[in-house]
Amino acid sequence: MQNLQKLQITASAPDPAILDLPWSIPLAEWPDEVLAALPRGISRHIVRFVRLSGRVIAIKEIGESVAYREFELLRQLRKLEVPSVVPVGVITGRQDAHGERLEAVLVTEHLQFSLPYRALYSQSLQPTTATRLIDALAVLMVRLHLVGFYWGDVSLSNTLFRRDAETFAAYLVDAETGDLHRTLTPGQRAYDLDLARTNIIGELMDLAAGELLDEEVDEVAIGDRLVERYQELWNTLTDEESFASGDRWRVAARIERLNELGFDVGELDITTDIDGTSVRIQPKVVDAGHHSRRLLRLTGLDVQENQARRLLNDLDSYRAATDRQNDDEEFVAHDWLREVYEHTIQSVPRTMRRKLEAAQLFHEILDHRWFISEQAGHDVPMAEAVASYVEHVLQHRPDEKSLLGLAPGEKDPEDVE
Ligand SMILES: Nc1ncnc2c1ncn2[C@@H]1O[C@H](COP(=O)(O)OP(=O)(O)OP(=O)(O)O)[C@@H](O)[C@H]1O
Ligand SMILES: [Mg+2]
């Protein structure tokens, strides 16, 4: 008999169904029927995925105070709009059938379509994958540091990746060691970055030892690349720039350059010399997600930055093709959404549609259409492109929404207790 009355749940919007889970059993012994066999990274704590009211949650057994702390940090990160897993709650007061105390748990929403880096490697993707993951991680670190978050344990295992057009978007999964400050000092940032570099080299060497890494891949070079990419991006976003006061177009140029990189300038410091001959500008507040915010405003679609970029380009070409350059952008976007985007997604057979996120599916269909149009030497109609994509590409893709090749109930091979 479960000792429910002792359970204490701290959650923003508790789902009563959560009470029905077998809390009086240690997480490691939960029966297969309640578990969802999704890919998972390596961790010290026991983590399990569970289906609950039509969604999947991640449960991690962890000390009580650490659980509350991580819950709070994840909530703050969410408010700051940094990509991280979404906290659901903390459960304490667990006891087993003999009244023995069981560890507290932190519950988060399972990040749909997310891929731990090991899953990406065991699928033997191209060697360029390593660098694309690193580039995504560099963006994530810059975004965290911009809001004053010191991670303290950056590693590939503590990051989840989702496809974003031909690149990846990185999400923070493990906030346990993190700390939120008003701003970070250069020393704190450097320390976080250095730890990241060391951890990543170690993780890649582990993969190499397990023969999961292409022999071409140079672990140290990849670690160094993280540092380079981070610094490059950080400098572009935050550097001070000075120019003669006649060159004021450079203010707009700087903003445009940041937009190109996917960032918006929230606040820009502009100062002039006493004699007014030179101007200095320095971005003060930069927010990521320039394209995805624009797409969200126009269409209500909430997608990754590079997917948004691609969709906005398609919207532009729709606008040109339908000769509506003078129409209100919002109206055109509305029609594009119905006639092009939704229509395309719906023309993919339902059973296969769930293999990829809708925006990623659309992106791949556009790619495929371009590819077969080039081969054919003329524009292939969308309907034909979808049919060809489904037959030649999608059919052969693993299902990334759920199992990545694992059958339900099948033991996860990475599951070493
Ligand atoms: N919400 C989630 N969505 C998807 N995967 C998750 C989620 N939460 C945890 N995971 C998976 O579980 C793994 C372990 O989680 P986490 O890193 O929080 O555990 P940990 O024991 O604190 O790790 P560490 O050993 O770094 O301290 C992650 O690498 C990730 O693959
Ligand atoms: Mg971890």
XYZ file of C-alpha atoms and ligand atoms in Angstrom:
449
model
C 0.000 0.000 0.000
C 1.342 3.395 -0.903
C 1.800 6.007 1.709
C 0.333 8.806 -0.341
C -0.560 11.176 2.440
C 3.119 11.777 3.119
C 3.916 12.838 -0.425
C 4.519 16.490 -0.970
C 4.281 17.929 -4.451
C 5.574 21.339 -5.404
C 4.520 22.182 -8.929
C 3.332 25.121 -10.970
C 0.313 23.308 -12.400
C 0.151 19.837 -10.847
C -1.441 17.067 -12.903
C -3.368 14.834 -10.459
C -2.409 11.792 -12.536
C 1.096 12.209 -11.179
C -0.149 10.785 -7.851
C -0.890 7.461 -9.513
C 2.757 6.771 -10.313
C 4.456 4.141 -8.127
C 6.246 6.558 -5.818
C 6.767 3.917 -3.135
C 9.149 2.039 -5.444
C 12.735 3.227 -6.078
C 12.896 4.750 -9.562
C 15.401 2.148 -10.750
C 12.817 -0.578 -10.137
C 9.833 0.993 -11.861
C 8.060 -1.507 -14.099
C 8.476 -1.309 -17.858
C 4.756 -0.638 -18.360
C 4.996 2.857 -16.926
C 8.290 3.719 -18.603
C 8.827 5.291 -22.000
C 11.982 3.901 -23.599
C 13.426 7.130 -24.936
C 17.117 7.831 -25.483
C 18.876 9.320 -22.528
C 22.295 10.751 -21.846
C 24.735 9.554 -19.239
C 24.117 10.706 -15.686
C 25.050 10.109 -12.071
C 21.461 10.176 -10.909
C 18.768 7.792 -11.953
C 16.574 9.288 -14.647
C 13.477 7.683 -16.160
C 10.881 8.774 -18.687
C 7.234 8.144 -17.990
C 4.056 8.635 -20.008
C 1.561 10.790 -18.186
C -1.756 12.079 -19.552
C -0.629 11.917 -23.155
C 2.767 13.499 -22.676
C 6.127 12.287 -21.424
C 7.826 13.491 -18.271
C 11.404 12.984 -17.104
C 11.905 11.974 -13.476
C 15.246 12.307 -11.732
C 15.975 10.962 -8.244
C 18.057 13.498 -6.430
C 18.598 15.044 -2.977
C 15.731 17.170 -1.726
C 17.454 20.528 -1.447
C 19.190 20.057 -4.787
C 15.849 19.192 -6.374
C 14.234 22.410 -5.134
C 17.228 24.420 -6.212
C 17.289 22.977 -9.713
C 13.512 23.423 -10.005
C 13.823 27.109 -9.122
C 16.736 27.692 -11.503
C 14.903 26.024 -14.375
C 11.890 28.223 -13.675
C 14.015 31.328 -13.813
C 15.718 30.228 -17.019
C 12.336 29.699 -18.570
C 11.281 33.207 -17.634
C 14.469 34.488 -19.224
C 13.551 32.563 -22.380
C 16.742 30.550 -22.495
C 16.341 27.126 -24.120
C 16.204 24.633 -21.284
C 14.018 21.758 -20.160
C 10.739 22.836 -18.570
C 10.352 22.091 -14.847
C 7.149 20.375 -13.721
C 7.715 19.930 -10.015
C 9.460 18.383 -7.052
C 8.109 15.438 -5.077
C 9.336 14.696 -1.583
C 8.255 12.554 1.339
C 8.445 9.261 -0.554
C 8.493 6.009 1.423
C 8.672 2.398 0.367
C 6.351 -0.378 1.568
C 8.439 -0.806 4.735
C 8.328 2.862 5.587
C 11.935 3.427 4.406
C 12.592 6.902 3.110
C 13.087 7.246 -0.645
C 14.947 9.963 -2.503
C 13.124 13.106 -3.670
C 12.547 13.590 -7.389
C 12.697 16.449 -9.831
C 10.155 16.194 -12.627
C 10.630 17.972 -15.958
C 8.758 17.822 -19.234
C 10.465 15.533 -21.673
C 11.860 17.687 -24.447
C 10.152 16.350 -27.556
C 12.309 15.468 -30.532
C 15.411 16.005 -28.458
C 18.468 13.917 -29.097
C 21.216 13.237 -26.581
C 24.546 13.459 -28.351
C 25.191 9.749 -27.922
C 22.042 8.966 -29.866
C 23.310 11.208 -32.642
C 26.603 9.392 -32.814
C 25.272 5.878 -32.574
C 23.218 6.623 -35.672
C 26.571 7.190 -37.397
C 25.822 10.605 -38.759
C 28.364 12.457 -40.857
C 31.556 13.566 -39.112
C 30.421 17.175 -39.470
C 27.819 16.434 -36.816
C 30.372 16.942 -34.071
C 31.106 20.457 -35.226
C 27.437 21.285 -35.680
C 26.718 20.186 -32.123
C 29.563 22.310 -30.859
C 28.341 25.352 -32.762
C 24.904 24.918 -31.204
C 26.423 24.563 -27.753
C 28.446 27.750 -28.261
C 25.243 29.661 -29.024
C 23.566 28.215 -25.948
C 26.493 29.183 -23.722
C 26.508 32.716 -25.063
C 22.771 33.011 -24.446
C 23.139 31.701 -20.897
C 26.033 34.020 -20.159
C 24.179 37.006 -21.583
C 21.425 36.552 -18.987
C 23.992 36.003 -16.211
C 23.742 32.227 -15.880
C 26.890 30.442 -14.840
C 26.422 26.784 -15.754
C 29.236 25.214 -13.797
C 29.124 21.833 -15.516
C 28.786 22.325 -19.242
C 29.078 19.072 -21.121
C 27.493 17.278 -24.036
C 25.653 15.032 -21.546
C 24.064 18.045 -19.933
C 22.817 19.360 -23.238
C 20.032 18.159 -25.480
C 19.921 18.816 -29.185
C 17.004 19.377 -31.505
C 17.217 19.655 -35.242
C 17.025 23.183 -36.538
C 17.016 23.162 -40.340
C 20.483 21.852 -41.271
C 21.947 22.733 -37.887
C 21.078 21.923 -34.282
C 19.638 23.942 -31.426
C 21.015 23.165 -27.963
C 19.005 23.045 -24.714
C 20.266 23.008 -21.170
C 19.128 19.887 -19.350
C 21.044 19.850 -16.086
C 20.976 23.088 -14.070
C 22.061 21.517 -10.786
C 25.445 23.245 -10.658
C 24.261 26.535 -12.117
C 23.937 29.959 -10.598
C 22.130 33.051 -11.742
C 23.911 36.389 -11.343
C 23.049 39.875 -12.463
C 25.962 39.737 -14.878
C 28.968 37.449 -15.193
C 32.523 38.659 -14.945
C 34.915 37.804 -17.795
C 36.608 35.459 -15.315
C 33.422 33.528 -14.604
C 32.687 33.195 -18.294
C 36.205 32.042 -19.044
C 36.022 29.459 -16.271
C 32.718 28.069 -17.520
C 34.068 27.905 -21.043
C 37.256 26.195 -19.991
C 35.342 23.553 -18.077
C 33.128 23.016 -21.092
C 36.160 22.488 -23.296
C 37.709 19.978 -20.899
C 34.450 18.056 -20.443
C 33.747 17.863 -24.155
C 37.207 16.609 -25.027
C 36.774 13.954 -22.336
C 33.355 12.920 -23.632
C 34.606 12.677 -27.199
C 37.575 10.589 -26.077
C 35.104 8.275 -24.356
C 33.176 7.941 -27.574
C 36.409 7.267 -29.449
C 37.380 4.575 -26.939
C 34.007 2.935 -27.545
C 34.569 3.192 -31.292
C 31.570 5.462 -31.640
C 33.512 8.322 -33.103
C 34.735 8.681 -36.635
C 38.532 8.280 -36.681
C 38.855 11.546 -38.564
C 37.496 13.500 -35.625
C 40.117 15.335 -33.575
C 38.756 15.639 -30.022
C 41.001 18.495 -28.969
C 40.285 20.488 -32.122
C 36.578 20.200 -31.412
C 37.051 21.386 -27.841
C 39.026 24.341 -29.189
C 36.341 25.068 -31.714
C 33.821 25.593 -28.927
C 36.050 28.259 -27.406
C 36.578 29.946 -30.770
C 32.911 29.963 -31.718
C 31.886 31.220 -28.320
C 34.366 34.062 -28.354
C 33.533 35.038 -31.892
C 29.833 35.239 -31.121
C 30.283 36.919 -27.765
C 32.472 39.620 -29.308
C 30.142 40.264 -32.209
C 27.263 40.638 -29.818
C 28.878 42.788 -27.170
C 31.925 44.615 -28.598
C 32.133 48.359 -28.557
C 32.516 49.957 -31.964
C 33.643 53.530 -32.680
C 33.494 55.560 -35.845
C 33.440 59.123 -37.115
C 30.196 60.913 -36.445
C 29.550 61.181 -40.170
C 29.369 57.385 -40.404
C 26.137 56.940 -38.553
C 24.890 54.354 -41.011
C 27.141 52.020 -39.098
C 24.645 51.904 -36.261
C 22.050 50.402 -38.564
C 24.667 48.119 -40.094
C 25.600 46.753 -36.672
C 21.973 46.041 -35.854
C 21.480 44.327 -39.173
C 24.559 42.179 -38.604
C 23.199 41.052 -35.252
C 19.815 40.306 -36.842
C 21.591 38.191 -39.426
C 23.101 36.181 -36.589
C 19.616 35.700 -35.185
C 19.780 38.301 -32.407
C 17.724 41.404 -31.695
C 19.182 44.478 -30.076
C 17.098 45.339 -27.038
C 19.196 48.281 -25.952
C 22.088 50.038 -27.623
C 24.412 52.439 -25.853
C 25.399 55.366 -28.062
C 27.931 57.891 -26.802
C 29.725 60.703 -28.589
C 33.027 62.433 -27.825
C 33.001 65.798 -26.160
C 33.902 67.442 -29.448
C 31.352 65.312 -31.243
C 33.752 63.914 -33.826
C 33.324 60.274 -32.999
C 30.516 57.963 -31.964
C 30.743 54.804 -29.920
C 28.101 52.120 -29.832
C 27.796 49.068 -27.678
C 24.857 46.677 -27.588
C 23.605 46.430 -24.011
C 20.770 43.960 -24.282
C 20.698 41.413 -27.063
C 18.009 38.778 -27.323
C 18.255 35.644 -29.395
C 15.465 34.480 -31.659
C 15.144 37.363 -34.120
C 13.643 35.243 -36.896
C 11.641 32.931 -34.705
C 10.019 35.898 -32.964
C 9.137 37.466 -36.291
C 7.605 34.240 -37.573
C 5.678 33.802 -34.330
C 4.254 37.307 -34.636
C 3.220 36.753 -38.251
C 1.904 33.209 -38.146
C 1.717 31.972 -34.583
C 4.239 29.249 -35.451
C 6.755 28.751 -32.661
C 9.860 27.138 -34.162
C 13.645 27.183 -33.983
C 15.665 30.072 -35.320
C 16.973 28.494 -38.528
C 13.694 26.796 -39.281
C 12.055 30.213 -38.907
C 14.586 31.742 -41.269
C 13.749 29.110 -43.853
C 10.000 29.517 -43.409
C 10.264 33.301 -43.684
C 12.175 32.903 -46.950
C 9.446 30.687 -48.276
C 6.869 33.235 -47.181
C 8.804 35.886 -49.112
C 8.864 33.836 -52.267
C 5.143 33.131 -51.872
C 4.573 36.855 -51.599
C 6.527 37.475 -54.789
C 4.944 34.580 -56.683
C 1.437 35.725 -55.788
C 2.352 39.328 -56.588
C 1.318 40.650 -53.194
C 4.301 42.863 -52.316
C 1.964 45.720 -51.487
C -0.379 43.745 -49.266
C -0.233 43.815 -45.510
C 2.406 41.308 -44.424
C 0.133 39.749 -41.814
C -2.564 38.914 -44.360
C -0.084 37.332 -46.738
C 1.400 35.326 -43.871
C -2.031 34.087 -42.905
C -2.713 32.821 -46.438
C 0.742 31.303 -46.777
C 0.235 29.435 -43.520
C -3.009 27.880 -44.751
C -2.283 27.375 -48.410
C 1.370 26.413 -48.282
C 2.615 25.398 -44.859
C -0.352 23.564 -43.389
C -1.381 22.163 -46.724
C 2.101 20.690 -47.240
C 2.305 19.161 -43.775
C -1.154 17.679 -44.116
C -0.303 16.067 -47.404
C 2.282 13.884 -45.659
C 0.638 10.622 -44.534
C -0.384 10.939 -40.908
C 1.577 7.934 -39.700
C 4.824 9.368 -41.034
C 4.184 12.977 -40.088
C 5.129 12.339 -36.490
C 8.649 11.244 -37.365
C 9.900 14.814 -37.382
C 8.756 18.094 -35.966
C 6.414 19.832 -38.448
C 8.733 22.776 -39.141
C 11.668 20.424 -39.702
C 9.532 18.327 -42.026
C 8.626 21.416 -44.052
C 12.255 22.463 -44.208
C 13.320 19.052 -45.503
C 10.542 19.021 -48.076
C 11.718 22.396 -49.393
C 15.249 21.039 -49.600
C 14.095 17.967 -51.408
C 12.012 20.009 -53.824
C 14.988 22.156 -54.666
C 17.110 19.051 -55.193
C 14.709 17.263 -57.542
C 13.881 20.499 -59.382
C 17.550 20.940 -60.119
C 17.799 17.384 -61.399
C 14.697 17.813 -63.542
C 15.819 21.204 -64.793
C 12.477 22.824 -63.945
C 10.332 23.655 -60.908
C 8.710 20.520 -59.540
C 5.230 21.239 -58.095
C 4.886 20.986 -54.345
C 2.526 18.004 -54.413
C 4.996 16.027 -56.472
C 7.879 17.061 -54.207
C 5.996 15.864 -51.119
C 5.234 12.494 -52.698
C 8.847 12.047 -53.731
C 10.156 13.139 -50.314
C 7.890 10.698 -48.508
C 8.878 7.835 -50.781
C 12.612 8.454 -50.995
C 13.493 10.095 -47.692
C 10.950 10.091 -44.908
C 10.031 6.437 -45.170
C 13.613 5.515 -44.344
C 14.014 7.897 -41.430
C 13.869 6.766 -37.787
C 11.032 8.052 -35.668
C 12.588 10.932 -33.756
C 9.471 11.818 -31.847
C 9.725 8.775 -29.705
C 12.001 5.845 -29.830
C 14.942 6.299 -32.124
C 14.882 2.662 -32.952
C 13.992 1.183 -29.564
C 10.843 -0.913 -29.432
C 8.469 -0.119 -26.543
C 9.547 -1.970 -23.451
C 12.944 -2.774 -24.940
C 15.806 -2.114 -22.570
C 17.833 0.936 -23.324
C 21.370 -0.335 -24.065
C 22.856 2.672 -22.288
C 21.029 1.753 -19.177
C 23.779 0.680 -16.857
C 22.670 0.657 -13.274
N 13.358 16.798 -19.584
C 14.160 15.960 -20.243
N 13.958 15.705 -21.552
C 14.775 14.863 -22.225
N 15.805 14.224 -21.675
C 16.043 14.415 -20.379
C 15.244 15.300 -19.592
N 15.731 15.287 -18.326
C 16.781 14.446 -18.332
N 16.979 13.917 -19.555
C 18.008 12.950 -19.950
O 18.564 12.377 -18.803
C 19.965 12.594 -18.741
C 20.406 12.820 -17.325
O 19.805 13.970 -16.765
P 20.666 14.971 -15.861
O 21.830 15.442 -16.630
O 19.730 15.992 -15.321
O 21.141 13.968 -14.711
P 22.345 14.138 -13.667
O 22.451 12.860 -12.934
O 22.086 15.358 -12.831
O 23.593 14.370 -14.542
P 25.118 14.598 -13.992
O 25.752 13.269 -13.979
O 25.664 15.492 -15.066
O 24.997 15.285 -12.677
C 20.210 13.775 -19.653
O 21.482 13.704 -20.245
C 19.132 13.637 -20.690
O 19.546 12.788 -21.743
Mg 23.790 15.593 -16.168
